[in-house]
Amino acid sequence: MALAIFVIFVFVTGASVGSFLNVSIARLPLEKSLLWPNSRCGACLQSIHWYDNLPLISYFILRGRCRTCRQHYSITYFLVELGTALGFVALFWLEAVQNVHGWPGHGAFSRLGNIPGTSWFGFAWHALLFSFLIVASVCDLRSREIPLHLTLTGTAIGLIGSVLMPWPWPQSLDGINTNPALPLRQGVYPWPVWLPIPAWCDGPGTWQTGLATGLIGALVGTFLLRAIGFLFSKGLGKEALGLGDADLMMMAGSFLGWQIVVVAFFLSVFPALLFGIIQLVVRKDNSLPFGPSLSLSVMATCLAWQPIGNAARPYLFAGEMLIYAAVGGAGLLFVMAFLLKLMRRPEEPQP
Ligand SMILES: [Zn+2]
């Protein structure tokens, strides 16, 4: 019973947050204030009454039309609210109920709704990142642009969180393993910046360790994408990745640390292929924004970090191997981009 109430609470919260995300999606690309003025119809500019602005419900009651001018408004509003609500529920279920990260304090009764406060907080933290990623993805889909305001704000919030929740929080420091050869306990920031923890970080659980985790995460996120974008555009002779994608991964890095960002970047190939095929079939159009694939991959990698991280751990903390992998990977990417350029047929001349 208690659990059902929690799930409903999380769903309603998600739908309400989604309603606010809709405002952000409409206004951030135009650099307008999020708080003022209140919501208006895009066609007749009439204020929307609160009872016509209820998440999910109002779309059904009004059948997707403005009450005053009867103009249709986009179903995107409804889909964002539904997507946010369902995403929140899925995140809550996996993190706070199923406890996929192995966070502490989940006893035998956790399935009855006895969820530790720290897990509520960890879930809320990842739900915040998820919300930022939804706005970034929908903006990217609509206008092929991710607002810099959004990703910079997200990165700043991520860095604050990294200081407040240094690895291994909320895990206990007693007997915490810091040997990368053995399985690691996962915190809200899943892993520390490096193992062994650098001396100037003063061990696990300090604000220095936390800040280093968030800061290096943000830097790796942005430079990885910029470097790959640069190599691809040199090899391919045209723009391959937008700067918005690099900003998006900077934000993700400040919330999750560099390891997840690197792995999520490589795994984003799979959603990108899937979206690419759907796009080709449905819209006969091959221009594809990368933001949604990166976002999906970041969230999935975070949720599956227990198995993925454990498999990747020996490589991710081996300094020399990382350098060889980076150099080798960069060379391979350049060659691939160059081959793609050779294989591509010349553009059809315009009539
Ligand atoms: Zn109207």
Short mmCIF file of N, CA and C in Angstrom, two decimals, residues 134-217:
data_model
loop_
_atom_site.label_atom_id
_atom_site.label_comp_id
_atom_site.label_asym_id
_atom_site.label_seq_id
_atom_site.Cartn_x
_atom_site.Cartn_y
_atom_site.Cartn_z
N ILE A 134 16.09 15.92 -20.42
CA ILE A 134 14.87 15.98 -21.24
C ILE A 134 14.79 17.32 -21.95
N VAL A 135 15.01 18.41 -21.21
CA VAL A 135 14.95 19.74 -21.84
C VAL A 135 15.98 19.83 -22.96
N ALA A 136 17.21 19.36 -22.67
CA ALA A 136 18.27 19.42 -23.69
C ALA A 136 17.87 18.61 -24.92
N SER A 137 17.31 17.41 -24.70
CA SER A 137 16.97 16.53 -25.83
C SER A 137 15.85 17.12 -26.68
N VAL A 138 14.80 17.63 -26.03
CA VAL A 138 13.67 18.15 -26.80
C VAL A 138 14.09 19.41 -27.55
N CYS A 139 14.92 20.27 -26.90
CA CYS A 139 15.42 21.46 -27.62
C CYS A 139 16.25 21.02 -28.82
N ASP A 140 17.07 19.98 -28.63
CA ASP A 140 17.92 19.49 -29.72
C ASP A 140 17.06 18.95 -30.86
N LEU A 141 16.00 18.21 -30.52
CA LEU A 141 15.11 17.66 -31.55
C LEU A 141 14.40 18.76 -32.32
N ARG A 142 14.00 19.80 -31.59
CA ARG A 142 13.20 20.85 -32.21
C ARG A 142 14.03 21.77 -33.07
N SER A 143 15.16 22.22 -32.55
CA SER A 143 15.90 23.29 -33.23
C SER A 143 17.35 22.92 -33.49
N ARG A 144 17.73 21.66 -33.24
CA ARG A 144 19.13 21.24 -33.41
C ARG A 144 20.07 22.08 -32.56
N GLU A 145 19.58 22.54 -31.42
CA GLU A 145 20.43 23.36 -30.58
C GLU A 145 20.11 23.07 -29.11
N ILE A 146 21.16 22.98 -28.29
CA ILE A 146 20.97 22.78 -26.86
C ILE A 146 21.36 24.09 -26.18
N PRO A 147 20.42 24.75 -25.48
CA PRO A 147 20.74 26.07 -24.91
C PRO A 147 21.90 26.00 -23.92
N LEU A 148 22.86 26.90 -24.10
CA LEU A 148 24.04 26.94 -23.23
C LEU A 148 23.65 27.30 -21.79
N HIS A 149 22.63 28.16 -21.64
CA HIS A 149 22.13 28.51 -20.30
C HIS A 149 21.80 27.26 -19.50
N LEU A 150 21.15 26.34 -20.20
CA LEU A 150 20.67 25.11 -19.55
C LEU A 150 21.84 24.25 -19.08
N THR A 151 22.79 24.00 -19.99
CA THR A 151 23.88 23.09 -19.65
C THR A 151 24.84 23.73 -18.64
N LEU A 152 25.02 25.06 -18.72
CA LEU A 152 25.90 25.71 -17.74
C LEU A 152 25.27 25.68 -16.35
N THR A 153 23.96 25.98 -16.29
CA THR A 153 23.26 25.90 -15.00
C THR A 153 23.36 24.48 -14.44
N GLY A 154 23.11 23.51 -15.30
CA GLY A 154 23.19 22.10 -14.88
C GLY A 154 24.57 21.75 -14.36
N THR A 155 25.61 22.20 -15.06
CA THR A 155 26.98 21.89 -14.63
C THR A 155 27.27 22.52 -13.27
N ALA A 156 26.83 23.77 -13.08
CA ALA A 156 27.07 24.44 -11.79
C ALA A 156 26.38 23.68 -10.66
N ILE A 157 25.14 23.26 -10.90
CA ILE A 157 24.41 22.50 -9.87
C ILE A 157 25.11 21.17 -9.62
N GLY A 158 25.56 20.53 -10.70
CA GLY A 158 26.27 19.26 -10.56
C GLY A 158 27.52 19.41 -9.71
N LEU A 159 28.27 20.49 -9.91
CA LEU A 159 29.50 20.70 -9.14
C LEU A 159 29.19 20.91 -7.66
N ILE A 160 28.11 21.65 -7.38
CA ILE A 160 27.71 21.85 -5.97
C ILE A 160 27.39 20.49 -5.35
N GLY A 161 26.62 19.68 -6.09
CA GLY A 161 26.28 18.35 -5.59
C GLY A 161 27.51 17.50 -5.35
N SER A 162 28.51 17.64 -6.23
CA SER A 162 29.70 16.79 -6.08
C SER A 162 30.45 17.13 -4.79
N VAL A 163 30.42 18.41 -4.38
CA VAL A 163 31.07 18.81 -3.13
C VAL A 163 30.27 18.30 -1.93
N LEU A 164 28.94 18.35 -2.05
CA LEU A 164 28.08 17.97 -0.92
C LEU A 164 27.97 16.45 -0.76
N MET A 165 28.16 15.71 -1.86
CA MET A 165 27.98 14.25 -1.80
C MET A 165 29.22 13.52 -2.31
N PRO A 166 30.39 13.74 -1.66
CA PRO A 166 31.61 13.09 -2.16
C PRO A 166 31.51 11.56 -2.05
N TRP A 167 32.12 10.87 -3.01
CA TRP A 167 32.16 9.41 -2.92
C TRP A 167 32.76 9.01 -1.59
N PRO A 168 32.31 8.04 -0.87
CA PRO A 168 31.25 7.08 -1.23
C PRO A 168 29.88 7.42 -0.65
N TRP A 169 29.58 8.68 -0.34
CA TRP A 169 28.29 9.01 0.25
C TRP A 169 27.17 8.38 -0.57
N PRO A 170 26.13 7.81 0.01
CA PRO A 170 25.84 7.65 1.44
C PRO A 170 26.39 6.36 2.05
N GLN A 171 27.37 5.74 1.40
CA GLN A 171 27.96 4.53 1.97
C GLN A 171 28.80 4.91 3.21
N SER A 172 28.91 3.96 4.11
CA SER A 172 29.72 4.21 5.31
C SER A 172 31.20 4.20 4.94
N LEU A 173 31.97 5.05 5.64
CA LEU A 173 33.42 5.08 5.40
C LEU A 173 34.13 3.91 6.09
N ASP A 174 33.42 3.26 7.03
CA ASP A 174 34.04 2.14 7.75
C ASP A 174 34.37 1.01 6.79
N GLY A 175 35.64 0.65 6.74
CA GLY A 175 36.05 -0.49 5.93
C GLY A 175 35.75 -0.32 4.45
N ILE A 176 35.70 0.93 3.97
CA ILE A 176 35.41 1.16 2.55
C ILE A 176 36.62 0.69 1.73
N ASN A 177 36.34 -0.06 0.66
CA ASN A 177 37.41 -0.55 -0.19
C ASN A 177 37.85 0.54 -1.16
N THR A 178 39.17 0.83 -1.19
CA THR A 178 39.66 1.79 -2.18
C THR A 178 40.67 1.11 -3.10
N ASN A 179 40.60 -0.20 -3.18
CA ASN A 179 41.49 -0.95 -4.07
C ASN A 179 40.74 -1.26 -5.36
N PRO A 180 41.19 -0.67 -6.48
CA PRO A 180 40.45 -0.85 -7.74
C PRO A 180 40.44 -2.29 -8.24
N ALA A 181 41.23 -3.17 -7.62
CA ALA A 181 41.20 -4.57 -8.04
C ALA A 181 39.96 -5.28 -7.50
N LEU A 182 39.31 -4.70 -6.46
CA LEU A 182 38.16 -5.35 -5.83
C LEU A 182 36.90 -4.54 -6.11
N PRO A 183 35.71 -5.21 -6.04
CA PRO A 183 34.46 -4.48 -6.29
C PRO A 183 34.33 -3.25 -5.39
N LEU A 184 33.81 -2.15 -5.94
CA LEU A 184 33.69 -0.90 -5.19
C LEU A 184 32.25 -0.69 -4.76
N ARG A 185 32.07 -0.10 -3.58
CA ARG A 185 30.72 0.32 -3.18
C ARG A 185 30.36 1.58 -3.94
N GLN A 186 29.10 1.62 -4.39
CA GLN A 186 28.67 2.72 -5.24
C GLN A 186 27.94 3.77 -4.43
N GLY A 187 28.34 5.03 -4.59
CA GLY A 187 27.63 6.12 -3.94
C GLY A 187 26.66 6.79 -4.89
N VAL A 188 26.12 7.95 -4.49
CA VAL A 188 25.29 8.73 -5.40
C VAL A 188 26.18 9.25 -6.54
N TYR A 189 27.40 9.69 -6.20
CA TYR A 189 28.45 9.83 -7.22
C TYR A 189 29.12 8.45 -7.25
N PRO A 190 28.86 7.68 -8.31
CA PRO A 190 29.13 6.24 -8.22
C PRO A 190 30.56 5.90 -7.83
N TRP A 191 31.53 6.59 -8.44
CA TRP A 191 32.92 6.27 -8.17
C TRP A 191 33.71 7.55 -7.88
N PRO A 192 34.83 7.42 -7.18
CA PRO A 192 35.69 8.60 -6.98
C PRO A 192 36.44 8.92 -8.26
N VAL A 193 37.07 10.08 -8.28
CA VAL A 193 37.76 10.55 -9.48
C VAL A 193 38.86 9.58 -9.91
N TRP A 194 39.56 8.99 -8.93
CA TRP A 194 40.65 8.08 -9.27
C TRP A 194 40.91 7.16 -8.08
N LEU A 195 41.47 6.00 -8.35
CA LEU A 195 41.92 5.12 -7.28
C LEU A 195 43.33 4.67 -7.58
N PRO A 196 44.26 4.71 -6.64
CA PRO A 196 44.08 5.24 -5.29
C PRO A 196 43.73 6.74 -5.32
N ILE A 197 42.95 7.20 -4.35
CA ILE A 197 42.55 8.60 -4.29
C ILE A 197 43.79 9.48 -4.13
N PRO A 198 43.95 10.51 -4.99
CA PRO A 198 45.15 11.36 -4.91
C PRO A 198 45.33 11.93 -3.50
N ALA A 199 46.59 12.10 -3.10
CA ALA A 199 46.91 12.51 -1.72
C ALA A 199 46.24 13.84 -1.36
N TRP A 200 46.21 14.79 -2.30
CA TRP A 200 45.66 16.12 -1.98
C TRP A 200 44.14 16.10 -1.80
N CYS A 201 43.51 14.97 -2.12
CA CYS A 201 42.06 14.86 -1.90
C CYS A 201 41.75 14.41 -0.48
N ASP A 202 42.78 13.92 0.26
CA ASP A 202 42.60 13.63 1.67
C ASP A 202 41.62 12.48 1.91
N GLY A 203 41.61 11.49 1.03
CA GLY A 203 40.84 10.27 1.28
C GLY A 203 39.40 10.34 0.85
N PRO A 204 38.67 9.20 1.00
CA PRO A 204 37.26 9.17 0.59
C PRO A 204 36.39 10.03 1.49
N GLY A 205 35.30 10.56 0.93
CA GLY A 205 34.32 11.28 1.74
C GLY A 205 34.65 12.72 2.03
N THR A 206 35.75 13.26 1.47
CA THR A 206 36.08 14.67 1.71
C THR A 206 35.53 15.52 0.57
N TRP A 207 35.38 16.84 0.84
CA TRP A 207 34.87 17.70 -0.21
C TRP A 207 35.84 17.80 -1.37
N GLN A 208 37.14 17.63 -1.09
CA GLN A 208 38.13 17.69 -2.18
C GLN A 208 37.91 16.52 -3.15
N THR A 209 37.70 15.33 -2.59
CA THR A 209 37.42 14.17 -3.44
C THR A 209 36.16 14.42 -4.26
N GLY A 210 35.15 14.99 -3.60
CA GLY A 210 33.89 15.25 -4.29
C GLY A 210 34.07 16.25 -5.42
N LEU A 211 34.73 17.36 -5.12
CA LEU A 211 34.91 18.41 -6.13
C LEU A 211 35.73 17.89 -7.30
N ALA A 212 36.80 17.13 -6.99
CA ALA A 212 37.63 16.58 -8.06
C ALA A 212 36.79 15.65 -8.94
N THR A 213 35.90 14.87 -8.32
CA THR A 213 35.05 13.94 -9.07
C THR A 213 34.15 14.70 -10.04
N GLY A 214 33.49 15.76 -9.54
CA GLY A 214 32.58 16.53 -10.39
C GLY A 214 33.32 17.32 -11.46
N LEU A 215 34.43 17.94 -11.05
CA LEU A 215 35.17 18.81 -11.96
C LEU A 215 35.81 18.00 -13.10
N ILE A 216 36.48 16.91 -12.75
CA ILE A 216 37.11 16.09 -13.79
C ILE A 216 36.02 15.48 -14.67
N GLY A 217 34.89 15.12 -14.06
CA GLY A 217 33.76 14.59 -14.86
C GLY A 217 33.32 15.60 -15.91
#
